[in-house]
Amino acid sequence: MATRFFSTQVVFGVRVAAVKFPPARSASPLGHGIRHCSSMFKANDLQVTMTTSPRTPLPPDKLVFGKTFTDHMLSVSFSEERWGKPSISPLRNLSLHPAVPALNYSMQLFEGMKAFYGEDGNIRMFRPQLNMSRMRRTAMRACLPDFSEVELLECVRRLVELEKKWVPKSNISSLYIRPVYIGTETSLGVAPTSRALLYVILSPVGPYFPQGGFQPVSLLADPKFVRSWHGGVGDFKMGGNYNPTILVQNEAQRKGCQQVLWLHGPRQNLTEAGTMNIFIYWTNASGEEELVTPPLDGLILPGVIRQSLVELVKRQGKIKMSEREVSMEEFMAAMSEDRVKEMFGSGTACVVCPISKIVYNGKVRPSENFKKLFMQRKWPIVLYPSRSGVDVSCCAIWHFRISTYPR
């Protein structure tokens, strides 16, 4: 029987996708990143302290990305080779010693996922197991203590349930979930930490880009800037991967672009756009209709939306779905021959975002045609129905929504 990737279950009104956790990959060829613990924290031990000053959520049309936060947060500490009990408490500032490795050596990682209302009135988190698995894999690479994906997800689900009034009832807004994991040992030594803090905050958000909605973005492609390299950590969701990109993004904005198209190697292979995975829909050099995205070869983040789009298109079966390298030479040849139909980026924060133009070698390569096609094409993709009769479907390739599966 085929796996029902998007089937859901309801627990206390908040649904999470009923998908088995894949085995976590070793963070290094020798597996040295694994920090085994004498005990794991348990969701059944969760302690809850409610705020005495609850606030009223903003209307969805007043939300911007990442500026508003809910009343409570989840946190759990690690010390003396053991996890403490997880707790939900009023949102607060953290108290950290100036020597902690999270501040000195970027011993830190984070995740991002969303909760939103479905058309049936239930709150759902989109494929959160994939985020938990990716977070655990990144923790291994950062030499942070191991944790249970299942227990953390249940704690997060309970936090979302507690803060359900903050989930916007809107088709352009959602509740952004930000888990963060940091090393907190008081030491200037460069070594695995004996103390750590894992916490989760929630933020009701509007569109990721300031222009709002599914407005297209422009990209600067400059091979002198590199985001990642083979053998590095470009495929892990670590905070240290993001700060160095801000200067390059400022350079892109100075040249009239909103984001950066990251290139790699002597062939200038396309990798990511800003913080997004990228997709190109074109007629390839062999005359086939193809949707292509760069491969998971250690250079790009294995995005949850990316994986979902790849699976959806393969199951839909109308066009060829490829995960392979695309060089700027191949891409520019396709542009000059008018074979590129659509290009877009994907990510949890933006969902999917069309790309309108690329500035490369000082020249502007407009793509008004495939931007227009991107916004016009409407081909629904629906996976297998869940036991509950509710399924994730895709209206156009870029707009995820919950719809009732016709029985």
Short mmCIF file of N, CA and C in Angstrom, two decimals, residues 87-160:
data_model
loop_
_atom_site.label_atom_id
_atom_site.label_comp_id
_atom_site.label_asym_id
_atom_site.label_seq_id
_atom_site.Cartn_x
_atom_site.Cartn_y
_atom_site.Cartn_z
N SER A 87 8.63 22.33 29.94
CA SER A 87 7.65 23.22 30.55
C SER A 87 7.13 24.22 29.52
N ILE A 88 5.88 24.59 29.69
CA ILE A 88 5.28 25.71 28.96
C ILE A 88 5.08 26.82 29.97
N SER A 89 5.60 27.99 29.68
CA SER A 89 5.55 29.11 30.61
C SER A 89 5.35 30.41 29.84
N PRO A 90 5.05 31.51 30.53
CA PRO A 90 4.92 32.79 29.83
C PRO A 90 6.20 33.13 29.06
N LEU A 91 6.05 33.72 27.89
CA LEU A 91 7.19 34.13 27.07
C LEU A 91 8.11 35.03 27.89
N ARG A 92 9.41 34.77 27.83
CA ARG A 92 10.36 35.51 28.66
C ARG A 92 11.68 35.67 27.92
N ASN A 93 12.50 36.58 28.42
CA ASN A 93 13.87 36.70 27.93
C ASN A 93 14.73 35.59 28.52
N LEU A 94 15.80 35.24 27.83
CA LEU A 94 16.72 34.22 28.32
C LEU A 94 17.86 34.87 29.11
N SER A 95 18.33 34.16 30.12
CA SER A 95 19.50 34.60 30.88
C SER A 95 20.66 33.67 30.56
N LEU A 96 21.69 34.20 29.88
CA LEU A 96 22.82 33.39 29.43
C LEU A 96 24.13 34.00 29.89
N HIS A 97 25.08 33.15 30.27
CA HIS A 97 26.43 33.61 30.59
C HIS A 97 27.11 34.06 29.30
N PRO A 98 27.92 35.12 29.34
CA PRO A 98 28.57 35.60 28.11
C PRO A 98 29.49 34.59 27.43
N ALA A 99 29.87 33.52 28.15
CA ALA A 99 30.82 32.55 27.58
C ALA A 99 30.15 31.39 26.88
N VAL A 100 28.83 31.32 26.84
CA VAL A 100 28.18 30.12 26.30
C VAL A 100 28.56 29.93 24.83
N PRO A 101 28.73 28.68 24.39
CA PRO A 101 29.15 28.41 23.00
C PRO A 101 28.13 28.85 21.96
N ALA A 102 26.86 28.97 22.34
CA ALA A 102 25.87 29.46 21.38
C ALA A 102 26.20 30.88 20.93
N LEU A 103 26.73 31.71 21.85
CA LEU A 103 27.07 33.09 21.52
C LEU A 103 28.47 33.22 20.93
N ASN A 104 29.40 32.37 21.37
CA ASN A 104 30.79 32.49 20.94
C ASN A 104 31.12 31.71 19.68
N TYR A 105 30.53 30.52 19.53
CA TYR A 105 30.92 29.63 18.43
C TYR A 105 29.74 29.16 17.59
N SER A 106 28.61 29.83 17.72
CA SER A 106 27.41 29.47 16.93
C SER A 106 26.99 28.03 17.13
N MET A 107 27.13 27.51 18.36
CA MET A 107 26.60 26.18 18.66
C MET A 107 25.09 26.34 18.84
N GLN A 108 24.42 26.38 17.71
CA GLN A 108 23.01 26.75 17.70
C GLN A 108 22.37 26.23 16.43
N LEU A 109 21.11 25.89 16.51
CA LEU A 109 20.34 25.50 15.34
C LEU A 109 18.89 25.90 15.55
N PHE A 110 18.12 25.85 14.48
CA PHE A 110 16.71 26.20 14.60
C PHE A 110 15.91 25.46 13.55
N GLU A 111 14.61 25.50 13.69
CA GLU A 111 13.69 24.94 12.71
C GLU A 111 12.57 25.94 12.45
N GLY A 112 11.77 25.65 11.46
CA GLY A 112 10.63 26.50 11.15
C GLY A 112 9.52 25.68 10.54
N MET A 113 8.33 25.78 11.10
CA MET A 113 7.16 25.10 10.55
C MET A 113 5.93 25.93 10.84
N LYS A 114 4.79 25.53 10.31
CA LYS A 114 3.59 26.34 10.42
C LYS A 114 2.38 25.53 10.87
N ALA A 115 1.48 26.23 11.57
CA ALA A 115 0.16 25.69 11.89
C ALA A 115 -0.87 26.62 11.27
N PHE A 116 -1.97 26.06 10.79
CA PHE A 116 -2.99 26.87 10.13
C PHE A 116 -4.33 26.17 10.24
N TYR A 117 -5.37 26.94 10.06
CA TYR A 117 -6.72 26.39 10.07
C TYR A 117 -7.05 25.75 8.73
N GLY A 118 -7.69 24.59 8.78
CA GLY A 118 -8.22 23.97 7.58
C GLY A 118 -9.64 24.42 7.33
N GLU A 119 -10.16 24.07 6.18
CA GLU A 119 -11.53 24.44 5.84
C GLU A 119 -12.55 23.76 6.73
N ASP A 120 -12.14 22.69 7.43
CA ASP A 120 -13.04 21.98 8.34
C ASP A 120 -12.96 22.53 9.76
N GLY A 121 -12.18 23.60 9.98
CA GLY A 121 -12.11 24.21 11.29
C GLY A 121 -11.05 23.63 12.21
N ASN A 122 -10.33 22.61 11.78
CA ASN A 122 -9.26 22.04 12.59
C ASN A 122 -7.93 22.75 12.31
N ILE A 123 -7.08 22.77 13.33
CA ILE A 123 -5.74 23.34 13.18
C ILE A 123 -4.78 22.23 12.80
N ARG A 124 -3.92 22.51 11.82
CA ARG A 124 -2.97 21.50 11.36
C ARG A 124 -1.56 22.06 11.33
N MET A 125 -0.61 21.17 11.55
CA MET A 125 0.80 21.46 11.34
C MET A 125 1.21 20.68 10.09
N PHE A 126 1.90 21.34 9.17
CA PHE A 126 2.21 20.70 7.89
C PHE A 126 3.48 19.85 7.99
N ARG A 127 3.32 18.53 7.95
CA ARG A 127 4.40 17.55 7.92
C ARG A 127 5.49 17.83 8.97
N PRO A 128 5.10 18.04 10.22
CA PRO A 128 6.11 18.43 11.23
C PRO A 128 7.13 17.35 11.54
N GLN A 129 6.79 16.09 11.26
CA GLN A 129 7.77 15.02 11.51
C GLN A 129 9.05 15.24 10.71
N LEU A 130 8.91 15.78 9.49
CA LEU A 130 10.09 16.04 8.67
C LEU A 130 10.97 17.10 9.31
N ASN A 131 10.34 18.12 9.91
CA ASN A 131 11.11 19.14 10.61
C ASN A 131 11.82 18.57 11.83
N MET A 132 11.13 17.69 12.56
CA MET A 132 11.74 17.10 13.74
C MET A 132 12.95 16.24 13.36
N SER A 133 12.82 15.46 12.29
CA SER A 133 13.93 14.62 11.85
C SER A 133 15.10 15.47 11.38
N ARG A 134 14.81 16.54 10.66
CA ARG A 134 15.87 17.43 10.19
C ARG A 134 16.55 18.13 11.37
N MET A 135 15.76 18.51 12.37
CA MET A 135 16.32 19.17 13.55
C MET A 135 17.25 18.23 14.31
N ARG A 136 16.84 16.99 14.45
CA ARG A 136 17.67 16.01 15.18
C ARG A 136 18.97 15.75 14.41
N ARG A 137 18.87 15.66 13.10
CA ARG A 137 20.07 15.46 12.28
C ARG A 137 21.03 16.64 12.43
N THR A 138 20.49 17.86 12.45
CA THR A 138 21.33 19.04 12.63
C THR A 138 21.96 19.06 14.02
N ALA A 139 21.20 18.63 15.04
CA ALA A 139 21.74 18.57 16.40
C ALA A 139 22.93 17.63 16.47
N MET A 140 22.87 16.51 15.75
CA MET A 140 24.00 15.59 15.71
C MET A 140 25.22 16.27 15.09
N ARG A 141 25.00 17.02 14.02
CA ARG A 141 26.13 17.71 13.36
C ARG A 141 26.73 18.78 14.26
N ALA A 142 25.91 19.38 15.12
CA ALA A 142 26.37 20.43 16.02
C ALA A 142 26.90 19.88 17.34
N CYS A 143 26.91 18.55 17.49
CA CYS A 143 27.35 17.90 18.74
C CYS A 143 26.52 18.35 19.94
N LEU A 144 25.23 18.57 19.71
CA LEU A 144 24.30 18.86 20.79
C LEU A 144 23.64 17.56 21.24
N PRO A 145 23.17 17.47 22.48
CA PRO A 145 22.59 16.23 23.00
C PRO A 145 21.39 15.75 22.18
N ASP A 146 21.25 14.45 22.08
CA ASP A 146 20.16 13.83 21.34
C ASP A 146 18.83 14.06 22.04
N PHE A 147 17.75 13.96 21.30
CA PHE A 147 16.41 14.09 21.86
C PHE A 147 15.45 13.22 21.07
N SER A 148 14.26 13.03 21.61
CA SER A 148 13.24 12.23 20.94
C SER A 148 12.39 13.12 20.05
N GLU A 149 12.37 12.82 18.76
CA GLU A 149 11.54 13.57 17.82
C GLU A 149 10.06 13.47 18.20
N VAL A 150 9.63 12.29 18.58
CA VAL A 150 8.22 12.06 18.92
C VAL A 150 7.82 12.89 20.13
N GLU A 151 8.64 12.88 21.18
CA GLU A 151 8.30 13.60 22.40
C GLU A 151 8.32 15.11 22.18
N LEU A 152 9.30 15.60 21.42
CA LEU A 152 9.34 17.03 21.14
C LEU A 152 8.13 17.47 20.34
N LEU A 153 7.76 16.70 19.33
CA LEU A 153 6.61 17.06 18.52
C LEU A 153 5.34 17.10 19.35
N GLU A 154 5.17 16.16 20.27
CA GLU A 154 3.99 16.18 21.13
C GLU A 154 3.98 17.41 22.03
N CYS A 155 5.14 17.80 22.54
CA CYS A 155 5.23 19.02 23.34
C CYS A 155 4.85 20.25 22.51
N VAL A 156 5.34 20.29 21.27
CA VAL A 156 5.01 21.40 20.38
C VAL A 156 3.52 21.42 20.09
N ARG A 157 2.94 20.24 19.85
CA ARG A 157 1.51 20.18 19.57
C ARG A 157 0.70 20.73 20.74
N ARG A 158 1.12 20.42 21.94
CA ARG A 158 0.40 20.92 23.12
C ARG A 158 0.56 22.44 23.27
N LEU A 159 1.72 22.95 22.91
CA LEU A 159 1.91 24.40 22.93
C LEU A 159 0.99 25.08 21.92
N VAL A 160 0.90 24.53 20.71
CA VAL A 160 0.01 25.09 19.70
C VAL A 160 -1.44 25.01 20.15
#
